[in-house]
Coordinates of C-alpha atoms in Angstrom, one line a residue:
Chain A
V112 CA -9.8 -23.3 -2.0
K113 CA -11.5 -24.4 -4.5
G114 CA -14.4 -23.5 -6.0
S115 CA -16.3 -23.1 -9.8
W116 CA -15.2 -20.9 -12.4
S117 CA -17.9 -18.3 -13.5
W118 CA -19.1 -16.5 -16.4
R119 CA -17.9 -13.6 -14.1
H120 CA -14.5 -15.0 -14.0
A121 CA -14.5 -15.4 -17.9
V122 CA -15.8 -11.4 -17.4
L123 CA -13.6 -9.8 -15.4
T124 CA -10.3 -12.3 -17.3
L125 CA -11.9 -10.6 -20.0
G126 CA -12.1 -7.2 -18.7
A127 CA -8.2 -7.0 -17.5
F128 CA -7.4 -8.1 -21.4
L129 CA -9.1 -5.7 -22.9
V130 CA -8.0 -2.9 -19.9
V131 CA -4.3 -3.9 -21.4
A132 CA -4.9 -3.9 -24.8
A133 CA -6.4 -0.6 -24.9
A134 CA -4.0 1.1 -22.7
I135 CA -1.3 0.2 -25.1
Q136 CA -3.3 1.0 -28.0
A137 CA -4.2 4.0 -26.5
S138 CA 0.0 4.9 -26.4
G139 CA 0.4 5.3 -30.3
V140 CA 3.9 2.9 -29.8
P141 CA 3.5 0.6 -32.8
G142 CA 3.4 -3.1 -32.6
A143 CA 6.5 -3.5 -33.7
D144 CA 8.4 -1.0 -31.6
L145 CA 7.1 -3.0 -28.5
T146 CA 8.0 -6.6 -29.6
T147 CA 11.8 -5.5 -30.7
G148 CA 11.4 -3.9 -26.9
F149 CA 10.2 -7.3 -25.3
L150 CA 12.4 -9.8 -27.0
R151 CA 15.3 -6.8 -26.2
V152 CA 15.1 -7.8 -22.5
V153 CA 14.7 -11.7 -23.2
T154 CA 17.5 -11.6 -25.9
T155 CA 20.3 -9.4 -24.6
G156 CA 22.3 -9.7 -21.4
G157 CA 22.4 -6.4 -20.3
G158 CA 18.2 -7.3 -20.2
W159 CA 18.6 -10.2 -18.4
R160 CA 21.1 -8.4 -16.2
N161 CA 18.0 -5.7 -15.3
V162 CA 15.7 -8.5 -14.5
L163 CA 18.1 -10.0 -12.7
A164 CA 19.0 -7.4 -10.7
K165 CA 15.2 -6.6 -10.1
T166 CA 14.5 -9.9 -9.6
T167 CA 16.7 -10.2 -6.6
P168 CA 14.8 -7.5 -4.1
L169 CA 11.0 -9.6 -5.3
L170 CA 12.3 -12.6 -4.5
L171 CA 13.1 -12.4 -0.8
G172 CA 10.0 -9.8 -0.4
G173 CA 7.8 -12.8 -2.4
L174 CA 9.5 -14.9 -0.2
A175 CA 8.8 -12.9 3.4
V176 CA 5.5 -12.3 2.8
Y177 CA 4.8 -16.0 1.6
A178 CA 6.1 -17.1 5.0
A179 CA 4.2 -14.4 7.0
L180 CA 0.7 -15.4 4.9
R181 CA 1.9 -19.0 5.9
A182 CA 1.1 -18.0 9.4
G183 CA -2.3 -16.0 9.1
L184 CA -0.6 -12.8 8.4
F185 CA -0.5 -10.0 5.8
N186 CA 2.8 -8.7 5.8
I187 CA 1.7 -4.9 3.6
G188 CA 4.9 -3.7 5.7
A189 CA 7.8 -5.4 3.4
E190 CA 8.8 -1.6 1.5
G191 CA 9.1 -0.3 4.8
Q192 CA 10.7 -3.0 6.4
M193 CA 13.0 -3.0 3.2
V194 CA 14.1 0.5 3.7
M195 CA 15.2 0.3 7.0
G196 CA 17.0 -2.8 6.2
G197 CA 18.8 -0.4 3.6
L198 CA 19.4 2.4 5.9
A199 CA 21.1 0.1 8.5
S200 CA 23.6 -1.3 6.2
A201 CA 24.1 1.6 4.6
A202 CA 24.9 3.3 8.0
V203 CA 27.5 0.5 8.4
Y204 CA 29.1 -0.2 4.9
L205 CA 29.8 4.1 5.7
A206 CA 31.4 3.8 9.0
L207 CA 33.3 0.5 8.0
P208 CA 34.1 0.0 4.4
S209 CA 35.6 -3.4 4.1
P210 CA 34.4 -6.5 3.6
L211 CA 33.6 -7.3 7.9
G212 CA 31.7 -4.4 7.2
L213 CA 29.7 -6.2 4.0
F214 CA 29.1 -8.9 6.3
L215 CA 27.8 -6.4 9.5
G216 CA 26.0 -4.9 7.0
L217 CA 24.3 -7.5 5.2
I218 CA 23.2 -8.4 9.5
A219 CA 22.1 -4.9 10.8
G220 CA 19.7 -5.0 7.8
C221 CA 18.3 -8.3 9.0
A222 CA 18.0 -6.9 11.9
A223 CA 16.7 -3.5 11.3
G224 CA 13.9 -5.3 9.1
G225 CA 13.2 -7.8 11.6
L226 CA 12.7 -5.1 14.2
W227 CA 10.8 -2.9 11.7
A228 CA 7.8 -6.2 11.6
F229 CA 8.6 -6.7 15.0
P230 CA 5.8 -4.2 16.3
A231 CA 3.1 -5.7 14.0
G232 CA 3.8 -9.5 15.5
W233 CA 3.5 -8.5 18.7
I234 CA 0.3 -6.0 18.3
K235 CA -1.7 -8.5 16.7
A236 CA -0.5 -11.3 19.1
Y237 CA -0.9 -9.4 22.3
R238 CA -3.1 -6.6 21.7
G239 CA -5.4 -8.0 18.6
G240 CA -4.7 -4.9 16.5
H241 CA -4.7 -5.9 12.9
E242 CA -1.0 -6.1 11.4
V243 CA -2.3 -4.9 7.9
I244 CA -3.3 -1.6 9.9
S245 CA 0.3 -1.6 11.8
T246 CA 2.6 -2.4 9.0
I247 CA 1.1 0.4 6.6
M248 CA 1.4 2.6 9.4
L249 CA 4.9 1.2 9.9
N250 CA 5.6 1.9 6.0
W251 CA 5.0 5.5 6.6
I252 CA 7.1 6.1 9.6
G253 CA 9.6 4.4 8.3
R254 CA 9.5 6.4 5.2
F255 CA 9.8 9.8 7.2
L256 CA 12.8 8.4 9.7
S257 CA 14.7 7.4 6.1
V258 CA 14.1 11.0 4.7
Y259 CA 14.8 12.8 8.1
I260 CA 18.5 10.7 8.4
V261 CA 19.5 11.2 5.2
T262 CA 18.5 14.9 4.8
G263 CA 20.6 14.6 8.3
V264 CA 23.5 12.4 9.7
L265 CA 23.9 10.6 6.9
A266 CA 23.3 13.1 4.0
D267 CA 25.5 13.3 1.3
P268 CA 27.5 17.1 1.7
T269 CA 27.5 17.1 -2.3
D270 CA 24.6 16.0 -3.2
P271 CA 21.6 18.3 -2.5
S272 CA 19.3 15.7 -3.1
A273 CA 18.3 13.1 0.2
T274 CA 20.8 10.4 -0.3
T275 CA 23.5 9.0 1.5
R276 CA 27.1 9.2 -0.2
E277 CA 28.2 6.2 -2.1
I278 CA 29.8 3.0 -0.7
P279 CA 32.9 2.4 -1.3
P280 CA 34.2 -0.3 -3.7
A281 CA 35.1 -2.5 -0.9
A282 CA 31.7 -3.5 1.2
L283 CA 29.9 -3.6 -2.2
L284 CA 28.7 -7.0 -3.0
P285 CA 30.3 -8.7 -5.7
N286 CA 29.3 -10.1 -9.4
V287 CA 30.0 -13.7 -9.9
L288 CA 29.8 -13.7 -13.2
E289 CA 30.6 -11.3 -16.1
L290 CA 29.8 -12.0 -19.2
G291 CA 29.6 -9.0 -21.3
A292 CA 26.6 -7.1 -20.6
F293 CA 25.3 -9.8 -18.8
R294 CA 25.9 -10.4 -14.7
V295 CA 25.0 -11.8 -11.7
N296 CA 25.4 -10.1 -8.5
A297 CA 26.4 -12.2 -5.2
S298 CA 22.9 -10.9 -4.0
L299 CA 20.9 -13.0 -6.3
I300 CA 23.1 -16.3 -4.6
I301 CA 22.1 -14.8 -1.1
A302 CA 18.5 -14.5 -2.2
L303 CA 18.4 -18.0 -3.9
V304 CA 19.8 -19.8 -0.9
A305 CA 16.9 -18.0 1.4
M306 CA 15.1 -19.2 -0.8
I307 CA 15.8 -22.7 -0.2
A308 CA 16.3 -22.0 3.7
V309 CA 13.0 -21.2 4.2
T310 CA 11.4 -24.0 1.8
V311 CA 13.3 -25.8 4.2
W312 CA 12.2 -24.0 7.1
L313 CA 8.4 -24.6 6.3
T314 CA 8.6 -27.8 5.2
R315 CA 10.7 -29.9 6.9
T316 CA 11.7 -28.0 10.3
V317 CA 9.0 -28.2 13.7
S318 CA 9.4 -24.5 14.0
G319 CA 8.0 -24.5 10.4
Y320 CA 4.9 -26.9 10.6
E321 CA 4.1 -24.6 13.8
V322 CA 3.7 -21.5 11.3
E323 CA 1.6 -23.9 9.2
A324 CA -0.6 -24.7 11.8
V325 CA -1.3 -21.4 13.0
G326 CA -2.0 -20.4 9.5
A327 CA -4.2 -22.9 9.3
A328 CA -6.1 -23.1 12.2
P329 CA -5.2 -21.1 15.5
K330 CA -7.4 -22.6 17.7
A331 CA -6.5 -25.8 17.1
A332 CA -2.8 -25.1 16.9
E333 CA -3.1 -23.7 20.2
A334 CA -5.0 -27.0 21.6
G335 CA -2.3 -29.1 20.3
G336 CA 0.2 -26.8 22.5
V337 CA 1.6 -24.1 19.5
L338 CA 2.3 -21.4 21.6
V339 CA 0.8 -19.3 18.8
K340 CA 1.3 -15.7 20.3
K341 CA 5.0 -16.5 20.5
V342 CA 4.8 -18.0 16.7
T343 CA 2.5 -14.8 15.6
V344 CA 6.2 -12.4 16.4
Q345 CA 8.6 -14.8 15.1
A346 CA 7.0 -15.5 11.7
M347 CA 6.0 -11.2 11.3
T348 CA 10.0 -10.7 12.3
I349 CA 11.0 -13.5 10.6
S350 CA 9.4 -11.9 7.3
G351 CA 10.6 -8.4 8.1
A352 CA 14.0 -9.8 8.4
L353 CA 13.9 -11.0 4.8
C354 CA 12.9 -7.8 3.6
G355 CA 15.5 -6.2 5.7
L356 CA 18.1 -8.4 3.9
A357 CA 16.2 -7.2 0.2
G358 CA 17.2 -3.1 1.4
A359 CA 20.7 -4.1 2.2
M360 CA 21.5 -5.8 -0.5
L361 CA 19.7 -3.0 -2.7
V362 CA 21.9 -0.7 -1.3
A363 CA 25.3 -3.0 -1.8
G364 CA 24.1 -4.9 -4.8
V365 CA 22.2 -2.4 -6.9
D366 CA 22.3 1.1 -6.3
R367 CA 25.8 1.6 -4.3
R368 CA 23.7 4.3 -1.9
F369 CA 20.5 4.8 0.2
Y370 CA 18.4 6.9 -0.7
P371 CA 14.1 6.9 0.4
D372 CA 12.7 5.8 -2.7
L373 CA 14.8 2.5 -2.7
A374 CA 12.6 -0.4 -2.6
G375 CA 10.5 1.8 -5.3
G376 CA 7.3 -0.1 -5.3
A377 CA 9.3 -3.6 -4.9
G378 CA 7.5 -4.4 -1.1
F379 CA 4.4 -3.9 -2.7
D380 CA 5.1 -6.0 -6.0
S381 CA 6.0 -8.6 -3.4
L382 CA 2.7 -9.2 -1.8
G383 CA 1.6 -9.9 -5.8
V384 CA 4.4 -12.2 -5.6
A385 CA 3.9 -14.4 -3.0
L386 CA 0.0 -14.6 -3.8
L387 CA 1.4 -16.2 -6.7
A388 CA 3.7 -18.4 -5.5
V389 CA 0.8 -20.8 -4.3
G390 CA 1.6 -23.9 -3.0
S391 CA 5.6 -23.6 -2.1
P392 CA 7.5 -21.4 -1.5
L393 CA 9.6 -22.7 -4.4
L394 CA 7.7 -20.8 -6.8
T395 CA 8.7 -17.2 -5.5
L396 CA 11.4 -17.8 -7.8
P397 CA 9.6 -17.8 -11.6
A398 CA 6.9 -15.2 -9.9
A399 CA 9.4 -12.5 -9.1
L400 CA 11.2 -13.6 -12.7
L401 CA 7.2 -12.8 -13.9
F402 CA 7.2 -9.6 -12.0
A403 CA 10.9 -8.4 -12.8
F404 CA 10.4 -8.8 -16.3
I405 CA 7.1 -6.6 -16.3
D406 CA 8.9 -4.1 -15.0
V407 CA 11.8 -4.5 -17.1
S408 CA 10.2 -3.8 -20.4
T409 CA 8.0 -2.0 -19.6
S410 CA 10.3 0.8 -17.6
G411 CA 12.6 0.3 -21.5
L412 CA 9.5 0.5 -23.7
S413 CA 8.7 4.1 -22.0
L414 CA 11.7 5.6 -23.1
A415 CA 9.5 4.7 -26.8
G416 CA 6.7 6.6 -25.4
L417 CA 4.6 3.8 -23.5
P418 CA 3.3 5.7 -20.5
K419 CA 5.2 4.8 -17.3
G420 CA 1.9 3.7 -15.3
L421 CA 1.3 0.8 -17.4
S422 CA 3.3 -1.7 -15.5
S423 CA 1.7 -0.6 -12.4
L424 CA -1.5 -0.9 -13.8
L425 CA -0.9 -4.6 -15.6
L426 CA 0.2 -6.2 -11.6
G427 CA -2.7 -4.6 -9.8
L428 CA -4.5 -6.3 -12.7
V429 CA -2.8 -9.9 -12.8
I430 CA -3.5 -10.3 -8.8
L431 CA -7.3 -9.3 -9.3
V432 CA -7.4 -11.2 -12.2
F433 CA -5.5 -14.5 -9.9
A434 CA -7.2 -13.2 -6.4
A435 CA -10.4 -14.3 -8.2
Y436 CA -9.2 -17.8 -9.4
R437 CA -7.8 -18.7 -6.2
F438 CA -8.7 -17.1 -3.4
Q439 CA -13.0 -18.1 -3.9
R440 CA -15.5 -18.5 -1.0
R441 CA -16.6 -21.3 -0.1
K442 CA -20.1 -21.7 -0.6
G443 CA -22.7 -22.8 1.9
Chain B
M100 CA -5.7 38.1 13.0
E101 CA -5.4 38.0 9.3
I102 CA -2.2 35.7 10.3
F103 CA -4.9 33.3 12.2
A104 CA -7.2 33.4 9.7
A105 CA -5.6 32.4 6.7
F106 CA -3.9 29.6 9.1
L107 CA -7.8 28.5 10.6
V108 CA -7.9 27.9 6.0
S109 CA -5.3 25.9 5.8
V110 CA -6.0 23.9 8.7
L111 CA -9.7 23.2 7.1
V112 CA -8.1 22.8 3.5
Y113 CA -6.7 19.6 4.6
A114 CA -9.0 18.4 6.7
S115 CA -11.7 18.8 4.3
P116 CA -10.8 16.1 2.2
L117 CA -9.2 13.8 4.9
A118 CA -12.9 13.9 6.7
L119 CA -14.3 12.8 3.3
G120 CA -12.1 10.1 3.4
A121 CA -12.3 8.8 6.4
L122 CA -16.4 9.1 5.5
G123 CA -16.0 7.1 2.9
G124 CA -13.6 4.5 4.7
L125 CA -16.1 4.1 7.4
A126 CA -19.0 3.7 5.3
S127 CA -17.4 0.4 4.2
E128 CA -15.6 -0.7 7.1
R129 CA -19.3 -0.5 9.5
S130 CA -20.8 -2.6 7.1
G131 CA -17.6 -4.9 7.0
V132 CA -15.5 -4.3 4.4
V133 CA -11.9 -3.4 5.0
N134 CA -11.0 -0.4 2.7
I135 CA -7.3 0.0 2.7
A136 CA -8.1 1.7 -0.5
L137 CA -9.1 4.9 0.3
E138 CA -5.2 6.3 -1.6
G139 CA -6.6 4.7 -4.5
K140 CA -10.1 5.6 -4.7
M141 CA -9.4 9.5 -4.0
L142 CA -6.5 9.6 -6.2
T143 CA -8.6 8.6 -9.0
A144 CA -11.6 11.1 -8.2
A145 CA -9.0 13.5 -8.2
C146 CA -8.0 12.6 -11.9
C147 CA -10.9 12.5 -13.5
A148 CA -11.9 15.1 -11.9
A149 CA -9.4 17.4 -13.0
L150 CA -9.7 15.3 -16.8
A151 CA -13.6 16.5 -16.6
G152 CA -12.9 19.8 -15.3
Q153 CA -9.9 20.9 -17.3
A154 CA -11.3 19.3 -20.8
T155 CA -14.8 21.6 -20.2
G156 CA -14.4 24.2 -17.3
S157 CA -17.2 22.9 -15.4
V158 CA -17.4 22.8 -11.8
F159 CA -20.1 20.6 -11.7
L160 CA -19.1 18.1 -14.2
A161 CA -15.9 18.3 -12.5
V162 CA -17.2 17.2 -9.3
L163 CA -19.4 15.1 -11.1
S164 CA -16.4 12.8 -12.5
G165 CA -14.6 12.5 -9.1
V166 CA -17.1 11.4 -8.2
A167 CA -18.4 9.0 -10.6
G168 CA -14.0 7.3 -11.2
A169 CA -13.9 6.6 -7.2
V170 CA -17.8 5.2 -7.1
G171 CA -16.6 3.5 -10.0
A172 CA -13.3 2.3 -8.4
S173 CA -15.5 1.6 -4.9
L174 CA -17.5 -0.6 -7.0
L175 CA -15.4 -2.6 -8.4
H176 CA -14.1 -3.3 -5.1
A177 CA -17.8 -4.8 -4.3
W178 CA -17.6 -7.3 -7.2
L179 CA -14.3 -8.5 -6.0
T180 CA -14.9 -8.6 -2.2
Q181 CA -18.6 -9.8 -2.6
S182 CA -19.4 -11.1 -5.8
F183 CA -15.5 -12.8 -6.0
G184 CA -15.1 -13.2 -2.2
I185 CA -11.8 -11.7 -2.4
D186 CA -9.7 -11.3 0.4
H187 CA -10.2 -7.1 1.3
V188 CA -7.0 -6.5 1.7
I189 CA -5.5 -8.1 -1.5
S190 CA -8.2 -6.0 -3.8
G191 CA -7.7 -3.0 -1.6
M192 CA -3.6 -3.4 -2.6
G193 CA -4.7 -4.1 -6.2
I194 CA -6.8 -1.6 -6.5
N195 CA -4.7 0.9 -5.3
A196 CA -2.3 -0.5 -8.0
I197 CA -4.3 0.2 -11.0
A198 CA -5.4 3.5 -9.5
I199 CA -1.6 4.3 -9.3
G200 CA -1.2 3.1 -13.0
A201 CA -3.8 4.3 -14.7
T202 CA -3.3 7.8 -13.3
G203 CA 0.0 8.0 -14.0
Y204 CA -0.6 6.5 -17.6
A205 CA -3.0 9.4 -18.2
A206 CA -0.6 11.8 -16.9
D207 CA 1.8 11.0 -19.0
A208 CA -0.8 10.4 -22.3
A209 CA -3.6 13.0 -21.9
P210 CA -1.8 16.2 -22.7
I211 CA -5.3 18.0 -21.3
L212 CA -3.8 17.8 -17.9
R213 CA -1.3 20.0 -18.6
S214 CA -3.2 22.6 -19.7
D215 CA -3.1 25.9 -18.0
S216 CA -7.0 26.3 -17.6
P217 CA -6.8 25.6 -13.3
V218 CA -9.3 22.1 -12.0
P219 CA -12.4 24.1 -11.6
T220 CA -13.6 24.0 -7.8
P221 CA -16.6 25.6 -5.3
E222 CA -14.4 27.7 -2.8
W223 CA -12.6 25.8 0.0
W224 CA -15.6 26.7 2.7
V225 CA -18.2 25.3 0.3
W226 CA -16.2 22.2 0.6
A227 CA -15.7 22.1 4.6
A228 CA -18.9 23.1 5.1
G229 CA -19.9 20.2 2.9
G230 CA -17.4 18.1 5.0
L231 CA -18.8 19.0 8.2
F232 CA -22.8 18.4 7.5
L233 CA -21.8 15.0 5.5
A234 CA -20.5 14.3 8.9
V235 CA -22.8 14.7 10.6
A236 CA -25.6 13.2 8.6
F237 CA -23.9 10.1 8.1
H238 CA -23.5 10.0 12.2
V239 CA -27.7 10.6 12.5
F240 CA -28.5 8.2 9.1
L241 CA -26.0 5.4 11.6
Q242 CA -27.7 5.8 14.9
T243 CA -31.2 6.5 13.8
S244 CA -32.0 4.9 10.5
R245 CA -33.0 1.5 9.4
G246 CA -30.5 1.7 6.8
G247 CA -28.3 2.8 8.9
L248 CA -28.8 0.1 11.4
R249 CA -28.8 -2.3 9.4
L250 CA -25.6 -1.2 7.9
L251 CA -24.1 -1.5 11.8
A252 CA -25.9 -4.5 11.7
V253 CA -24.0 -6.5 9.0
G254 CA -20.7 -5.2 9.9
S255 CA -20.8 -6.5 13.8
D256 CA -22.6 -9.7 12.8
P257 CA -22.7 -10.8 8.9
D258 CA -24.3 -14.4 10.0
K259 CA -26.4 -12.8 12.1
A260 CA -28.0 -10.5 9.8
R261 CA -28.5 -13.0 7.5
T262 CA -30.4 -15.2 9.2
S263 CA -32.3 -12.1 10.4
G264 CA -33.3 -12.1 6.5
L265 CA -30.9 -9.1 5.5
S266 CA -28.2 -9.6 2.5
P267 CA -24.8 -8.5 3.9
E268 CA -23.8 -8.7 0.1
M269 CA -26.3 -6.0 -1.0
I270 CA -25.8 -3.1 2.1
R271 CA -22.1 -3.9 1.5
W272 CA -22.0 -3.0 -2.2
K273 CA -24.3 0.2 -1.1
A274 CA -22.0 1.1 1.2
L275 CA -19.4 0.4 -1.0
A276 CA -21.0 2.9 -3.0
A277 CA -21.4 5.6 -0.3
A278 CA -17.5 5.2 -0.3
G279 CA -16.7 5.8 -3.6
V280 CA -19.2 9.5 -3.4
F281 CA -17.3 10.1 -0.8
C282 CA -13.9 9.7 -1.6
G283 CA -14.5 11.1 -5.2
L284 CA -15.5 14.4 -3.3
A285 CA -12.4 14.2 -1.5
G286 CA -10.5 13.6 -4.5
A287 CA -12.2 16.3 -6.3
M288 CA -11.4 18.8 -4.0
I289 CA -7.9 17.7 -3.8
A290 CA -7.4 18.2 -7.5
G291 CA -9.4 21.9 -7.5
T292 CA -7.5 23.0 -4.7
A293 CA -4.2 22.1 -6.0
G294 CA -5.4 23.6 -9.5
S295 CA -4.2 20.7 -11.5
F296 CA -3.5 16.9 -11.3
T297 CA -0.1 16.1 -10.6
K298 CA 0.7 11.5 -10.3
E299 CA 0.8 10.4 -7.0
M300 CA -1.0 13.3 -5.4
S301 CA -3.1 12.0 -2.9
A302 CA 0.2 11.7 -1.2
G303 CA -0.8 9.4 1.6
R304 CA -4.0 11.3 2.7
G305 CA -5.9 7.8 1.9
Y306 CA -3.9 6.4 4.9
I307 CA -4.2 9.4 7.2
A308 CA -7.9 9.1 7.0
L309 CA -7.5 5.8 7.6
A310 CA -5.7 6.4 10.8
A311 CA -8.6 8.9 11.7
L312 CA -10.9 6.5 11.2
I313 CA -9.6 4.1 14.2
L314 CA -8.4 6.4 16.5
G315 CA -12.0 8.0 16.5
G316 CA -13.2 4.2 16.4
W317 CA -15.1 4.2 13.9
K318 CA -17.1 6.8 14.8
P319 CA -18.0 9.7 12.6
L320 CA -17.7 12.8 15.0
P321 CA -14.5 11.6 16.8
T322 CA -12.8 10.2 13.5
L323 CA -14.3 14.0 12.4
A324 CA -11.8 15.4 15.2
W325 CA -8.7 13.3 14.8
C326 CA -9.1 14.6 10.9
L327 CA -8.9 18.7 12.7
L328 CA -6.4 17.7 14.8
F329 CA -4.2 15.8 12.1
S330 CA -4.8 18.8 9.8
L331 CA -3.8 21.4 13.0
F332 CA -0.5 19.8 12.8
N333 CA 0.4 19.4 9.6
S334 CA -0.7 23.5 9.2
L335 CA 2.1 24.1 12.2
Q336 CA 4.6 21.8 10.6
I337 CA 4.5 24.0 7.6
I338 CA 4.8 27.5 9.9
F339 CA 7.9 25.5 11.3
Q340 CA 9.5 24.9 8.1
G341 CA 9.7 28.7 7.1
Q342 CA 11.4 29.0 10.7
G343 CA 14.9 28.5 10.9
A344 CA 15.9 27.7 14.6
L345 CA 12.6 26.3 15.4
G346 CA 12.3 24.2 12.7
S347 CA 15.8 22.6 13.3
L348 CA 14.4 21.6 16.7
I349 CA 11.4 20.4 15.6
P350 CA 11.9 17.8 12.1
S351 CA 8.7 18.5 9.6
E352 CA 9.2 14.4 9.1
A353 CA 8.0 14.4 13.1
F354 CA 5.3 16.2 12.0
Q355 CA 4.9 13.9 8.9
A356 CA 4.7 11.4 10.9
M357 CA 2.7 12.1 13.9
P358 CA -0.9 10.5 12.8
Y359 CA 0.9 7.2 12.0
V360 CA 2.8 7.4 15.1
A361 CA -0.1 8.0 16.9
T362 CA -2.1 5.2 15.5
L363 CA 0.7 2.6 16.0
A364 CA 0.1 3.6 19.7
A365 CA -3.0 2.7 19.8
L366 CA -2.9 -0.1 18.7
A367 CA -0.8 -1.1 20.7
F368 CA -1.9 0.7 24.0
V369 CA -5.3 1.5 23.3
V370 CA -7.7 0.5 21.2
K371 CA -8.7 -2.6 21.7
S372 CA -9.6 -5.2 19.0
S373 CA -13.4 -5.0 19.9
R374 CA -13.4 -1.3 18.7
A375 CA -13.3 -2.3 15.6
P376 CA -16.3 -3.5 14.0
A377 CA -17.0 -7.0 14.7
G378 CA -17.5 -8.7 11.2
L379 CA -14.9 -6.7 9.7
G380 CA -13.1 -8.7 6.4
K381 CA -15.7 -11.8 7.1
P382 CA -17.4 -13.1 4.1

């Protein structure tokens, strides 16, 4: 929705800048340290490796939220769907530590993520319950279920914290490129393929066109013969499956084990990634890179004394300022 | 008898911030503003209450500062949703992220939050009685007063309310300010009963309050009843955890997940969408 900008936007944008500047100033970290900290992320192989590792779940989660948004659905449940995907995949990797187990684990992750989103789609389509509420509830249920399972049947007996055993190397996703400290894991390639697949789905297929139609005008779509309820459930489930894949690849490509904090807020940041990707699913890639860069550089700087909360504060403000420009009320 | 009294106290101590938070959700949602930011507002209040309380040692300043913090967050919510027209869910998520970030920052950067003196707070029964009084008062306000009826009117059909001369925007600003007061009290009590501020100490209670609100059909007294029921289960869970055999029979995670499972089941099988305020989320 395009509208006119107003003095309010200037106040909000300036306010957000001032808050971040004041927070950085108050931390007492010298400016030179900040600059070298940020530069280290973009000029070293290790820095890029971390950014790309962080980009992968954000890209898939962002795509998932984006696809659901096109159908008019807010998937706030990305976090829980990533957790369930990671949990299911870890169970498969551990039971079958081989390349076949890796393949089946990734599929199990998709299935578990989809299963964890399906109730939200069903409740929205057939019961009229808001998907925001149901996905919030599913996030918490998934969290407690995963804690129960990794402190019970899947617990690592040698580790007192809630975690599974380490996944054997045979079931891990390999690096496709290693140049010193710079590494690219296969999970990023899979995520990029998923991005292209989602783009083709939404822009080049009948099914994707139906999703867009339901999101833009459900009543008109219904009148035009689109099965709105079916498309709603479908879009939500596919969104969940993408998040489940993200969780499965976090286990097999990054953490090598499952623990309840696996997603680490990536599911919530995915909403911001999807909002920033205005107009094209391909734009989830630069948005995910931006969020990953903010996350990696601020957590690196926390060693230099920058309080950890800054990253979350910054991302929240980015979302709000961006939404103020993007989602304006229609006048009249 | 003494054990039973202690049990009852633990139920009420847990229920009070829950009920206050749920009342905050009621004030905002009955006026038509979706409020998934209860968690962030309560967290902000807990942090502000601890900062002022531990710095000054004054109960009054602790509670006042908690309320001021949450009202500030809630007015930001009002500004974003009513002046910019940003989607309620997006702005709610943004406010939660900012609250987690800013309070996490304060926990790292403010040494006063690590001081030995506990956050000053009124006695638990003052909170419990206050929460009960506010729930009843809010019920009466909604059902009988001019302001309450206007709030309901704006929440159920903003366009019709607009044609009859009301300003939905103005009324929602006030409703969100009230939501801030309720969440502020809830957060001040959370910090006060814990004695100090810790990161993300609201621990999902803003969402449990939201669950109680939905199960209570957006009505103050049934919402209060659900808060009490959730608190009862929470206290039972703590008791069960200490008992070996009983604890392994029903895992504590099952108790913790109970409010969320109940809400999901209610959305799937009981609550009709018609029970939600009809104007929820509409400009």
